[in-house]
Coordinates of C-alpha atoms in Angstrom, one line a residue:
M1 CA 118.1 79.7 119.0
R2 CA 121.7 80.4 118.1
T3 CA 122.4 82.1 114.8
D4 CA 124.6 79.3 113.5
Q5 CA 121.9 76.8 114.2
L6 CA 119.3 78.9 112.4
L7 CA 121.6 79.4 109.4
T8 CA 122.2 75.7 109.3
R9 CA 118.5 74.9 109.2
L10 CA 118.0 77.6 106.5
E11 CA 120.7 76.1 104.3
P12 CA 118.3 73.7 102.5
V13 CA 116.0 76.6 101.7
F14 CA 118.8 78.7 100.3
A15 CA 120.0 75.7 98.2
R16 CA 116.5 75.2 96.8
L17 CA 116.0 78.9 95.9
D18 CA 119.4 78.9 94.1
R19 CA 118.2 76.3 91.6
E20 CA 117.4 77.2 88.1
P21 CA 113.7 78.1 87.3
E22 CA 111.7 74.9 86.8
R23 CA 108.4 75.6 85.1
P24 CA 106.1 72.7 84.2
A25 CA 106.3 71.8 80.5
H26 CA 102.6 72.5 80.1
L27 CA 102.7 75.9 81.7
Q28 CA 102.8 78.5 78.9
T29 CA 102.9 82.3 79.2
P30 CA 99.6 83.8 78.0
Q31 CA 99.9 85.5 74.6
M32 CA 98.1 88.5 73.3
S33 CA 96.0 86.6 70.7
R34 CA 93.5 88.1 68.3
H35 CA 90.6 86.8 70.4
R36 CA 92.0 88.6 73.5
V37 CA 92.5 91.8 71.5
V38 CA 88.9 91.8 70.4
L39 CA 87.6 91.2 73.9
L40 CA 89.8 94.0 75.2
A41 CA 88.5 96.4 72.6
S42 CA 84.9 95.4 73.4
M43 CA 85.4 95.9 77.1
L44 CA 87.0 99.2 76.5
A45 CA 84.1 100.4 74.4
C46 CA 81.7 99.3 77.2
Y47 CA 83.8 101.1 79.8
L48 CA 83.7 104.4 77.8
A49 CA 80.0 104.0 77.3
I50 CA 79.3 103.8 81.0
V51 CA 81.5 106.8 81.7
V52 CA 79.6 108.8 79.1
A53 CA 76.2 107.6 80.4
V54 CA 77.1 108.9 83.9
L55 CA 78.5 112.1 82.6
T56 CA 75.3 112.9 80.7
T57 CA 73.0 111.9 83.6
S58 CA 71.3 109.3 81.5
W59 CA 69.0 106.4 82.4
L60 CA 71.9 104.7 84.2
V61 CA 71.9 107.5 86.7
R62 CA 68.2 107.2 87.2
L63 CA 68.6 103.4 87.8
D64 CA 71.3 104.3 90.4
W65 CA 68.8 106.4 92.3
Q66 CA 66.0 103.9 92.1
I67 CA 68.2 101.2 93.6
M68 CA 69.4 103.6 96.3
F69 CA 65.8 104.5 97.3
F70 CA 64.9 100.8 97.3
R71 CA 67.5 100.2 100.1
P72 CA 68.2 96.5 99.7
Y73 CA 69.8 96.4 103.2
E74 CA 66.4 97.2 104.6
Q75 CA 64.6 94.8 102.4
W76 CA 66.7 91.8 103.5
P77 CA 68.3 92.7 106.8
Q78 CA 69.0 89.0 107.7
L79 CA 71.8 89.0 105.0
H80 CA 73.5 92.0 106.4
A81 CA 75.9 90.2 108.9
F82 CA 77.0 87.7 106.3
L83 CA 77.6 90.2 103.5
D84 CA 79.6 92.4 105.8
Y85 CA 82.2 89.6 105.9
L86 CA 81.8 88.7 102.2
V87 CA 82.7 92.2 101.1
V88 CA 86.2 91.7 102.7
L89 CA 87.0 89.5 99.7
G90 CA 87.3 92.7 97.7
Q91 CA 89.4 94.7 100.1
R92 CA 93.0 95.3 98.9
G93 CA 94.9 94.5 102.0
P94 CA 93.5 91.1 103.1
T95 CA 93.1 89.7 99.6
A96 CA 96.6 90.8 98.5
V97 CA 98.1 89.1 101.6
M98 CA 96.2 85.8 101.0
V99 CA 97.0 85.7 97.2
A100 CA 100.6 86.8 97.7
A101 CA 101.1 84.0 100.3
W102 CA 99.9 81.4 97.8
L103 CA 101.9 82.8 94.9
G104 CA 105.0 83.1 97.1
W105 CA 104.8 79.4 97.8
R106 CA 104.4 78.7 94.1
S107 CA 107.4 80.9 93.4
W108 CA 109.5 78.9 95.8
R109 CA 108.3 75.6 94.5
Q110 CA 108.9 76.5 90.8
H111 CA 112.1 78.5 91.5
T112 CA 110.8 81.6 89.7
L113 CA 109.6 85.0 90.7
R114 CA 107.1 85.4 87.9
P115 CA 103.9 84.7 90.0
L116 CA 104.8 87.4 92.5
I117 CA 106.0 89.9 89.9
T118 CA 102.8 89.4 87.9
L119 CA 100.7 90.1 90.9
G120 CA 102.7 93.2 91.6
V121 CA 102.3 94.5 88.1
A122 CA 98.5 93.8 88.1
L123 CA 98.0 95.6 91.4
L124 CA 100.1 98.6 90.1
L125 CA 98.0 98.8 87.0
L126 CA 94.9 98.7 89.1
N127 CA 96.0 101.5 91.3
I128 CA 97.0 103.7 88.4
T129 CA 94.0 103.2 86.2
V130 CA 91.2 102.9 88.8
G131 CA 92.8 105.5 91.1
S132 CA 93.2 108.1 88.4
V133 CA 89.5 107.8 87.2
K134 CA 88.3 107.9 90.8
L135 CA 90.2 111.2 91.6
G136 CA 89.4 112.7 88.1
L137 CA 85.6 112.2 88.3
G138 CA 85.3 112.7 92.1
R139 CA 81.9 111.1 92.5
L140 CA 80.1 110.9 95.8
G141 CA 78.6 107.6 97.1
P142 CA 74.9 107.0 97.8
H143 CA 75.2 107.8 101.5
Y144 CA 76.7 111.2 100.8
A145 CA 74.5 112.3 97.8
T146 CA 73.4 115.9 98.0
Q147 CA 71.0 116.3 95.0
I148 CA 68.3 113.8 94.0
G149 CA 68.8 112.7 90.3
S150 CA 72.3 114.1 90.1
A151 CA 75.3 112.1 89.0
E152 CA 77.2 113.5 92.0
L153 CA 80.3 114.0 89.9
F154 CA 83.3 116.4 90.6
A155 CA 82.2 116.7 94.3
G156 CA 85.4 115.4 95.9
G157 CA 84.3 111.7 96.1
D158 CA 86.3 108.6 95.1
I159 CA 83.9 105.8 94.5
F160 CA 83.5 105.7 90.7
P161 CA 84.5 103.0 89.6
S162 CA 84.2 100.6 92.5
G163 CA 87.6 99.7 93.9
H164 CA 86.3 96.7 95.8
T165 CA 84.9 95.2 92.6
A166 CA 87.9 95.9 90.4
N167 CA 90.2 94.6 93.1
A168 CA 88.2 91.4 93.4
V169 CA 88.4 90.8 89.7
V170 CA 92.2 91.4 89.5
T171 CA 93.3 89.7 92.8
W172 CA 91.3 86.5 92.3
G173 CA 91.6 86.5 88.6
I174 CA 95.4 86.5 88.7
L175 CA 95.1 82.9 90.1
A176 CA 93.3 81.8 87.0
Y177 CA 95.8 83.8 84.8
L178 CA 98.7 81.9 86.4
A179 CA 97.0 78.5 86.5
S180 CA 99.2 75.5 85.5
T181 CA 96.6 73.5 83.5
T182 CA 93.5 74.3 81.4
V183 CA 91.1 72.6 83.8
T184 CA 92.6 74.6 86.8
R185 CA 92.3 77.8 84.8
R186 CA 88.7 77.2 84.0
V187 CA 87.8 76.3 87.6
L188 CA 89.6 79.4 89.0
S189 CA 88.1 81.6 86.3
V190 CA 84.6 80.5 87.5
F191 CA 85.6 81.0 91.1
S192 CA 87.0 84.5 90.5
A193 CA 83.9 85.5 88.5
V194 CA 81.6 84.4 91.3
V195 CA 83.6 86.2 93.9
S196 CA 83.9 89.5 92.0
L197 CA 80.2 89.4 91.1
S198 CA 79.3 88.7 94.7
V199 CA 81.5 91.5 96.0
G200 CA 80.1 94.0 93.5
A201 CA 76.5 93.1 94.3
T202 CA 77.3 93.3 98.0
T203 CA 78.5 96.9 97.8
V204 CA 75.2 97.8 96.1
Y205 CA 73.3 96.0 98.9
L206 CA 75.2 97.8 101.6
G207 CA 74.5 101.1 99.9
T208 CA 78.2 102.0 99.5
H209 CA 78.2 102.1 95.7
W210 CA 75.9 103.0 92.9
V211 CA 75.1 100.3 90.3
S212 CA 77.1 102.1 87.7
D213 CA 80.1 102.1 90.0
V214 CA 80.0 98.3 90.2
L215 CA 79.6 97.9 86.4
L216 CA 82.6 100.1 85.8
G217 CA 84.6 98.3 88.4
W218 CA 84.0 94.9 86.7
L219 CA 85.1 96.3 83.4
A220 CA 88.1 98.0 84.9
G221 CA 89.3 94.7 86.4
L222 CA 88.6 92.8 83.2
L223 CA 90.6 95.3 81.1
I224 CA 93.6 94.8 83.3
M225 CA 93.4 91.0 83.1
L226 CA 93.0 91.1 79.3
A227 CA 96.0 93.5 78.9
L228 CA 98.4 91.5 81.2
P229 CA 100.1 89.6 78.3
W230 CA 101.4 92.9 76.9
F231 CA 103.4 93.2 80.2
E232 CA 104.9 89.7 80.1
P233 CA 108.2 91.0 78.6
L234 CA 108.5 93.6 81.4
I235 CA 107.8 90.8 84.0
A236 CA 110.6 88.7 82.5
R237 CA 113.0 91.6 82.5
V238 CA 112.2 92.4 86.2
E239 CA 112.7 88.8 87.2
A240 CA 116.1 88.6 85.4
Y241 CA 117.1 91.9 87.0
V242 CA 116.2 90.7 90.5
F243 CA 118.3 87.5 90.1
E244 CA 121.2 89.5 88.7
L245 CA 121.0 91.9 91.6
R246 CA 121.0 89.0 94.1
E247 CA 124.1 87.5 92.6
L248 CA 125.9 90.9 92.6
W249 CA 125.2 91.4 96.3
R250 CA 126.2 87.8 97.0
R251 CA 129.6 88.3 95.4
R252 CA 130.1 91.6 97.2
L253 CA 129.4 90.0 100.5
E254 CA 131.7 87.0 99.9
E255 CA 134.5 89.3 98.8
G256 CA 133.9 91.7 101.7
R257 CA 133.2 94.7 99.5
V258 CA 130.2 96.1 101.3
S259 CA 129.6 99.5 102.8
E260 CA 130.0 100.1 106.5
P261 CA 126.2 100.6 107.2
V262 CA 125.4 97.3 105.4
A263 CA 128.1 95.5 107.4
A264 CA 126.9 97.0 110.6
A265 CA 123.3 95.8 109.8
L266 CA 124.5 92.3 109.0
T267 CA 126.7 92.0 112.1
P268 CA 123.9 90.9 114.5
L269 CA 122.7 88.3 112.0
L270 CA 126.1 86.8 111.5
S271 CA 127.5 86.7 115.0
A272 CA 126.8 84.2 117.7
G273 CA 128.3 84.3 121.2
G274 CA 131.1 86.7 120.1
K275 CA 132.3 84.3 117.5
W276 CA 132.1 84.4 113.7
Q277 CA 131.1 81.5 111.5
L278 CA 133.4 81.2 108.5
R279 CA 131.9 80.1 105.2
R280 CA 133.9 77.6 103.2
H281 CA 134.0 76.9 99.5
A282 CA 130.7 76.2 97.8
D283 CA 131.7 72.6 97.0
D284 CA 132.2 71.7 100.7
E285 CA 129.0 70.0 101.8
S286 CA 129.6 67.7 104.8
G287 CA 131.0 67.7 108.3
P288 CA 130.4 70.3 111.0
V289 CA 132.5 73.4 111.2
P290 CA 133.6 74.6 114.6
A291 CA 133.2 78.4 115.3
Q292 CA 136.5 80.4 115.2
P293 CA 137.1 83.8 116.6
A294 CA 137.5 86.6 114.1
A295 CA 140.5 88.1 116.0
A296 CA 142.4 84.8 115.7
A297 CA 141.6 84.1 112.1
G298 CA 141.8 87.7 110.9
H299 CA 138.7 87.5 108.8
S300 CA 135.6 89.6 108.5
P301 CA 132.1 88.2 109.2
A302 CA 130.8 85.6 106.7
L303 CA 127.4 84.8 105.5
R304 CA 126.6 81.3 107.0
P305 CA 128.4 78.2 108.1
A306 CA 129.3 75.5 105.6
T307 CA 130.7 72.0 105.8
H308 CA 133.4 70.0 104.2
P309 CA 134.2 66.3 103.8
A310 CA 136.7 64.8 106.1
G311 CA 140.3 64.9 105.0
R312 CA 139.8 67.9 102.6
H313 CA 141.7 71.1 102.9
Q314 CA 139.7 74.0 104.4
H315 CA 139.2 77.0 102.1
L316 CA 138.2 80.2 103.7
I317 CA 136.7 83.4 102.2
R318 CA 139.2 86.1 102.9
S319 CA 138.2 89.8 103.3
E320 CA 140.0 92.6 101.5
R321 CA 139.3 95.1 104.3
T322 CA 141.3 95.7 107.5
P323 CA 140.1 93.4 110.3
V324 CA 137.5 95.1 112.5
T325 CA 139.2 93.9 115.7
P326 CA 142.9 94.0 116.4
A327 CA 144.9 90.8 116.5
G328 CA 145.5 89.2 119.8
S329 CA 143.4 89.1 123.0
R330 CA 142.2 92.2 124.8
R331 CA 142.0 90.4 128.1
P332 CA 145.1 90.4 130.5
A333 CA 147.1 87.2 130.9
H334 CA 145.8 84.8 133.5
T335 CA 149.1 84.9 135.3
E336 CA 148.9 88.6 135.8
R337 CA 145.5 88.5 137.3
A338 CA 146.5 85.6 139.5
A339 CA 149.5 87.5 140.7
A340 CA 147.4 90.6 141.5
R341 CA 145.1 88.6 143.6
G342 CA 148.0 86.7 145.3
A343 CA 146.7 83.4 144.0
A344 CA 148.6 80.7 142.2
A345 CA 149.1 81.5 138.5
R346 CA 147.3 79.3 136.0
P347 CA 148.7 78.5 132.5
A348 CA 147.9 81.1 129.9
T349 CA 146.3 78.5 127.7
G350 CA 143.6 77.7 130.1
G351 CA 141.7 74.5 130.3

């Protein structure tokens, strides 16, 4: 497909993305209410209690070993194949791609980047909080335990808290957090709770995590979801900055004030058959525009073709840089070539 045809087909997409953000009237940004603060404090207290229980090798560690010796994967082997696939719903890569695709469509439909930025902020918080605790405590998993009854801490492991469980809570919970209606939020909350509980229980069944790992993973994910309203101002600032940066680059490209590496990178995308498509004024919207050579027009590459109504004057975006190619044709005149071959000369204008 020619570049000019591709850019013409993408023009409606660009036009839709350029519209102002349109959020539904009933869609409100979650606030850090008193009820949410109380829940956050309660979850944080439970989180610290589990960490202390594991550090002190309490009854929770004994429960971990009892479940480990019970070996659920040997008790119900018929579930093993199904649960091997179910646990993928807690892996970072596949779940992030699926949820990002859905939120990307929502961003395009509502003309706002908030869904994607919120997902990015939540995953960043997850990596920082869960990752730091994992590396700090260094707990080994059940398959690598070395001493019966021990908490297996500070041994170079990275399974406490459970990353699969925390990721399931955050990745699927973000759908409920960004829901448009109260009913949708409740349905998605139940769905994310079922998925995260199932993923956590599956890791215990497979023997890859202790019970305490899963409990701490659930709490870690809930803490992130409860604290997200505190980051809403940051999300709004990032969204505004991205739009401002886009407009800045758009103006620079239209004015031709771009660096040589950027221009070289854009050249293959803007050229088609050795000709440049010249973009007209933003208010020109109808009528096809024939391609014009850059050497004849004396302009630098433009972004995409545009159209104008019949009978209106054509306005071209001029570059402030020296033309890349010299004026005039590099090929010898047709008459000279014909004379060299001894053939009859053809008019220089061709036909």
